[in-house]
Structures are given as C-alpha cells and as structure tokens.
Short mmCIF file of C-alpha atoms in Angstrom, two decimals:
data_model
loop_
_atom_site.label_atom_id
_atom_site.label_comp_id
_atom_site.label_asym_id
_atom_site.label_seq_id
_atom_site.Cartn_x
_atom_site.Cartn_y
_atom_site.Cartn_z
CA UNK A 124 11.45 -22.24 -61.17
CA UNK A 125 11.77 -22.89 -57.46
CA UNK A 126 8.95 -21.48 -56.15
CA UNK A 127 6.62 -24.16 -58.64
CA UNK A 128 8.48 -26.93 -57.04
CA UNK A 129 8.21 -26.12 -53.38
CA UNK A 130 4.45 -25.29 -54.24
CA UNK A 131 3.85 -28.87 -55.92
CA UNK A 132 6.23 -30.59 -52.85
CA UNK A 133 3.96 -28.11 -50.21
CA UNK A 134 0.81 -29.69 -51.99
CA UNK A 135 1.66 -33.26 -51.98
CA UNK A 136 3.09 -33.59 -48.15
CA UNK A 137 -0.19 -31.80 -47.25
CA UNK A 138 -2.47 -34.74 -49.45
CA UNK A 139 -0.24 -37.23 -48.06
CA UNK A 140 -0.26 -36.06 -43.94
CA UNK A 141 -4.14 -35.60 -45.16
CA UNK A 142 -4.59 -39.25 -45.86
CA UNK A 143 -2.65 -40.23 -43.12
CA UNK A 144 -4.22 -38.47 -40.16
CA UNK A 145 -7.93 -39.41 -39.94
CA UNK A 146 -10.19 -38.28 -37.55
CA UNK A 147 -10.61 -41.59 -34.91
CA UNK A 148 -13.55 -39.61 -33.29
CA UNK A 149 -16.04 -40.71 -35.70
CA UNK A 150 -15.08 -44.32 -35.13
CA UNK A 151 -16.40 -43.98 -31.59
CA UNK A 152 -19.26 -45.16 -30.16
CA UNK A 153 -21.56 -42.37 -29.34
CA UNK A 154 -22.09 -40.87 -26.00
CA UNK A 155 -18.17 -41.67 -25.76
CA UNK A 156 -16.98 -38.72 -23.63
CA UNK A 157 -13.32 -39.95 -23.38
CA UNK A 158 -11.28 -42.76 -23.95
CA UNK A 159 -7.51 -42.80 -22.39
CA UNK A 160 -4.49 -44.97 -23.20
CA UNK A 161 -2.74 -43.09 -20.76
CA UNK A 162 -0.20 -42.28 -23.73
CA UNK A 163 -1.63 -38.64 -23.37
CA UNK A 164 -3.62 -37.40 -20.19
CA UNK A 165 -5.64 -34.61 -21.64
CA UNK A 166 -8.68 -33.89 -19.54
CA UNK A 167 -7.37 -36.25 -16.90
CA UNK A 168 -5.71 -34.45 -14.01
CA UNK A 169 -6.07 -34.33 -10.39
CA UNK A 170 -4.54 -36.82 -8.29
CA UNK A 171 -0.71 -38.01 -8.49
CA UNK A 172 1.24 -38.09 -11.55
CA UNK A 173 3.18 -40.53 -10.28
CA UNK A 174 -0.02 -42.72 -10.73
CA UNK A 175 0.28 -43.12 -14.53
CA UNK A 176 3.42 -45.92 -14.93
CA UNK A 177 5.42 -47.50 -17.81
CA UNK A 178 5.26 -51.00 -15.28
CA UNK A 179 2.54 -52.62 -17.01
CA UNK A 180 0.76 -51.70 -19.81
CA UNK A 181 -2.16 -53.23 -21.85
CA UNK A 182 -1.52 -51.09 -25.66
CA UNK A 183 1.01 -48.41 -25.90
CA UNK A 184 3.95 -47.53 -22.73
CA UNK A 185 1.28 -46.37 -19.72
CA UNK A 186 -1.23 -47.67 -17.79
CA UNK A 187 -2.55 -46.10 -14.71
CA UNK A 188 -1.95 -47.99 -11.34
CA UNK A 189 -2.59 -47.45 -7.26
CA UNK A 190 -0.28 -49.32 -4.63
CA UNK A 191 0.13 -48.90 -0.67
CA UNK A 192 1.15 -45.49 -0.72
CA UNK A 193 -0.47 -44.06 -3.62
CA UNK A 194 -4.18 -44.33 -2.95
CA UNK A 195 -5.47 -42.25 -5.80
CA UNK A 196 -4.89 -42.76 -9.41
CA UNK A 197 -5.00 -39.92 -12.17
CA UNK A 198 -8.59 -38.43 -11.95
CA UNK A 199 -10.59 -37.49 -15.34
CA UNK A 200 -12.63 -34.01 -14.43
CA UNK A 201 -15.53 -32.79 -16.19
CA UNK A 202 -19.40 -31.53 -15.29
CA UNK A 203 -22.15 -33.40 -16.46
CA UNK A 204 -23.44 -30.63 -19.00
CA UNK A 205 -19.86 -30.54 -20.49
CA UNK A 206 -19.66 -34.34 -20.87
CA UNK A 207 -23.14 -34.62 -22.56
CA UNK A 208 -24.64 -31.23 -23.20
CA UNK A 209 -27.25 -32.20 -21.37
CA UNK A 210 -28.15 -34.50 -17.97
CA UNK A 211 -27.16 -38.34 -18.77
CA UNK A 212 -28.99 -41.33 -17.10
CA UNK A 213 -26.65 -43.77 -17.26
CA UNK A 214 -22.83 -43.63 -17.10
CA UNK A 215 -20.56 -46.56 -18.12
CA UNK A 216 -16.83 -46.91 -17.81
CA UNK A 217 -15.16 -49.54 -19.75
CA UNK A 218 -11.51 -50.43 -19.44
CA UNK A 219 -8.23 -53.28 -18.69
CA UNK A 220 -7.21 -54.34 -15.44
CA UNK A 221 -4.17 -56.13 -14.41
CA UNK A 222 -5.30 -57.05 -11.31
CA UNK A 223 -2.36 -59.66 -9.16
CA UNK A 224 -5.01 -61.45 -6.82
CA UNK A 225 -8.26 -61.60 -4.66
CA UNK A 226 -6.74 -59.33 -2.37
CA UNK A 227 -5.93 -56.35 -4.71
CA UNK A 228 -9.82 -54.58 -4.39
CA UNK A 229 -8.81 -50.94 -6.05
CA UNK A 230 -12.09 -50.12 -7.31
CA UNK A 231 -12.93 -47.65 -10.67
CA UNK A 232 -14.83 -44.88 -9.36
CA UNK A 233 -17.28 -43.00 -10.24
CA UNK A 234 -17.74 -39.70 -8.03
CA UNK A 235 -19.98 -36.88 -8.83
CA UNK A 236 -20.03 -33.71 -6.25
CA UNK A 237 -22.87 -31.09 -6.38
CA UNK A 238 -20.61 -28.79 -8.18
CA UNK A 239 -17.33 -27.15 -8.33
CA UNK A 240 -17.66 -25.11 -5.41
CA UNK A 241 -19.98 -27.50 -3.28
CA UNK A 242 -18.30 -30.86 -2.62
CA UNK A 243 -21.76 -32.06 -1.09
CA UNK A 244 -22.31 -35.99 -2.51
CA UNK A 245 -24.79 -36.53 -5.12
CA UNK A 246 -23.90 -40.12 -5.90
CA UNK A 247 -20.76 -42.30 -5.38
CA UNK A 248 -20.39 -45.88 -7.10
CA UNK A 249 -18.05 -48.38 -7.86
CA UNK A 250 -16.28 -51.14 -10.08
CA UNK A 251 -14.48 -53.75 -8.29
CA UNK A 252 -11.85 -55.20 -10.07
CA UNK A 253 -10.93 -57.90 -8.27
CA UNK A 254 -14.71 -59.02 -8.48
CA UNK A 255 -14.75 -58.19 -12.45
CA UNK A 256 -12.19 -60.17 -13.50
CA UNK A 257 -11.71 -63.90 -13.86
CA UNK A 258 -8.30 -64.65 -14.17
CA UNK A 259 -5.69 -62.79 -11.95
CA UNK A 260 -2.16 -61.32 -13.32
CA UNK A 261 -3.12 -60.85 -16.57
CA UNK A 262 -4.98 -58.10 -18.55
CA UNK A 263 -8.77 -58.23 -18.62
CA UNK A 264 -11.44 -56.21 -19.63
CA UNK A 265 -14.02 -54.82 -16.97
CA UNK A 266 -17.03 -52.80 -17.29
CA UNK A 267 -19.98 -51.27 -15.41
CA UNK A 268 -22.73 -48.99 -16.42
CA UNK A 269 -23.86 -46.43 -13.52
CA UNK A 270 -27.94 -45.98 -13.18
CA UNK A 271 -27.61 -41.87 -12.43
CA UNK A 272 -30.23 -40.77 -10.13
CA UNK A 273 -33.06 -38.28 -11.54
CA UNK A 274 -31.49 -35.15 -8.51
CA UNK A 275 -28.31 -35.20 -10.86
CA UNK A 276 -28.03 -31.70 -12.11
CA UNK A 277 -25.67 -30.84 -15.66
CA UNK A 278 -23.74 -28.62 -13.24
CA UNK A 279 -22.61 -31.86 -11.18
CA UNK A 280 -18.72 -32.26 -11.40
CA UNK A 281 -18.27 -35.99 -12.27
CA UNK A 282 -14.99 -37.53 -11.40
CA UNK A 283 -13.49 -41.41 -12.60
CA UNK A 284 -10.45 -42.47 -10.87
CA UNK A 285 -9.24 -45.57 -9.65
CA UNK A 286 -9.09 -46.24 -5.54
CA UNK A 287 -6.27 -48.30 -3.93
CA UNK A 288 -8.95 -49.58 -1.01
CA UNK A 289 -6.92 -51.50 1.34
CA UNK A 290 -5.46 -53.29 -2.02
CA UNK A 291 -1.75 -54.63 -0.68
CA UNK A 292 -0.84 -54.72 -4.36
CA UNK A 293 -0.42 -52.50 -7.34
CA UNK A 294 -3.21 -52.78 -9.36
CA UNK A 295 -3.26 -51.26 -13.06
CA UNK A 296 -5.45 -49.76 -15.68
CA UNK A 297 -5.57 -48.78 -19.25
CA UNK A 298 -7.40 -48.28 -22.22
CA UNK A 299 -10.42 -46.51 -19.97
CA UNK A 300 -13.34 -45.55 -21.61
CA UNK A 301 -16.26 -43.15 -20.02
CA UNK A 302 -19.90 -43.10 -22.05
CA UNK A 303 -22.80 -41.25 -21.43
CA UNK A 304 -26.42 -42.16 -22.59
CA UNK A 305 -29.34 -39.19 -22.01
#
C-alpha cells in the first residue's frame, strides 16, 4: 500500500517542480550569449571576486562594481566560435549602471585577444558610462553595439569587463547582457 502512495506523491512533486521551472532561455532574444544578474557568475571569472558587491544592486543582492583600488571588475571569458558558432559582426552589451557623477568614467569593455595563447590585440572598444547615462546616482540602462572588424577570427578570446579608468568613485553594474549577430 505504501509503495502506490509514494509513487502517486513521486509523480505529482515531479508535475508540479515541472510547471514551476521553465526554461527562461527561450524567452531570450537571439544571439543572447549571456545575461548576468551577478546572483550567479557562471562563465564569468577572471578578475577580482571582490568586484561583485551586495552595495548596490539594480534586481536581486549583486551588482558588479570598480573603485580606486580595484581596477578590474569580474571578467566574462569565451572565444568567438563558442559564443556564436560561428564569426559575429557585431557585438552589443546591454546593462544598469549606477554611476555617482561626471567624474566616475569606468568604462564596459569589450576586449578580444588573438587567442588563448597569443594576447596580440585584435580590437579593443568601449562604453562609457558616465557619457551613457543621464541622470547620476541612480540606476540606468546603457548600451552599445560593437562593429567587429572582418580580421576577427572564431578562435579570438573575447573578454567584457568593466574598467575603473581614473574613476575616483565606485561605479556599479548589473543585469549585463552580451549579444552576438553573424
């Protein structure tokens, strides 16, 4: 008699976690390679941990910041054939920055290196916040899409972090969002 009950219990905690988790991938736009609350830093890496912060935050606990001493913020990793299966033309990166004033010039930025082993430069580009937003200590939304050069190569290593500058104030950012278009 027990073992038809926990089967019938099994079955309906499965259809019920079922209808609960659905898969949010499908609800992105395409070409979206990653998007990052900073809740979870899978695929991210690189520079200092300390970088991601429960200070400010636009949705969930963590945001991502740089301040005098911490140039670098966490670093998302990937080549270009990983990211799009292919070699993209354009790359944009979407995302909210608390920015405090005029002076705070940590830029978003896009980095891509010949490959793993070769560090040489294939293109280097930037999103100023300061210059993106309109209104200062509060969250806004900034975005730039990245004209790729036709010499990028799938085996590129792309990298997207945020840079301090000479910014005399934290600056922070969440919600980031990397697409691709071939």
């Amino acid at each position: 008699m027990k073992k038809p009950f926990l089967f019938v219990a099994a079955a309906a905690l499965a259809t019920i976690l079922g209808a609960c988790s659905k898969d949010k991938s499908a609800d992105l736009p395409e070409g979206t390679v990653t998007v990052n609350n900073f809740e979870n830093v899978q695929g991210w890496g690189g520079a200092n941990e300390v970088s991601v912060t429960a200070e400010k935050a636009h949705s969930g606990r963590y945001s991502v910041m740089t301040k005098p001493g911490l140039d670098f913020g966490y670093t998302y990793v990937n080549t270009l054939g990983q990211m799009t299966g292919g070699k993209p033309k354009k790359v944009t990166i979407s995302g909210w920055a608390w920015v405090p004033n005029k002076d705070a010039n940590a830029t978003v930025v896009l980095d891509i290196k010949h490959s793993a082993t070769n560090g040489s430069q294939v293109y280097y580009a930037g999103l100023e916040m300061a210059r993106s937003v309109k209104k200062f200590s509060e969250w806004q939304e900034v975005t730039k899409t990245f004209d790729l050069p036709d010499s990028i190569a799938s085996i590129n290593m792309c990298k997207v972090y945020m840079w301090r500058g000479s910014s005399p104030s934290p600056v922070y950012l969440d919600d980031v969002t990397i697409q691709v278009e071939k």
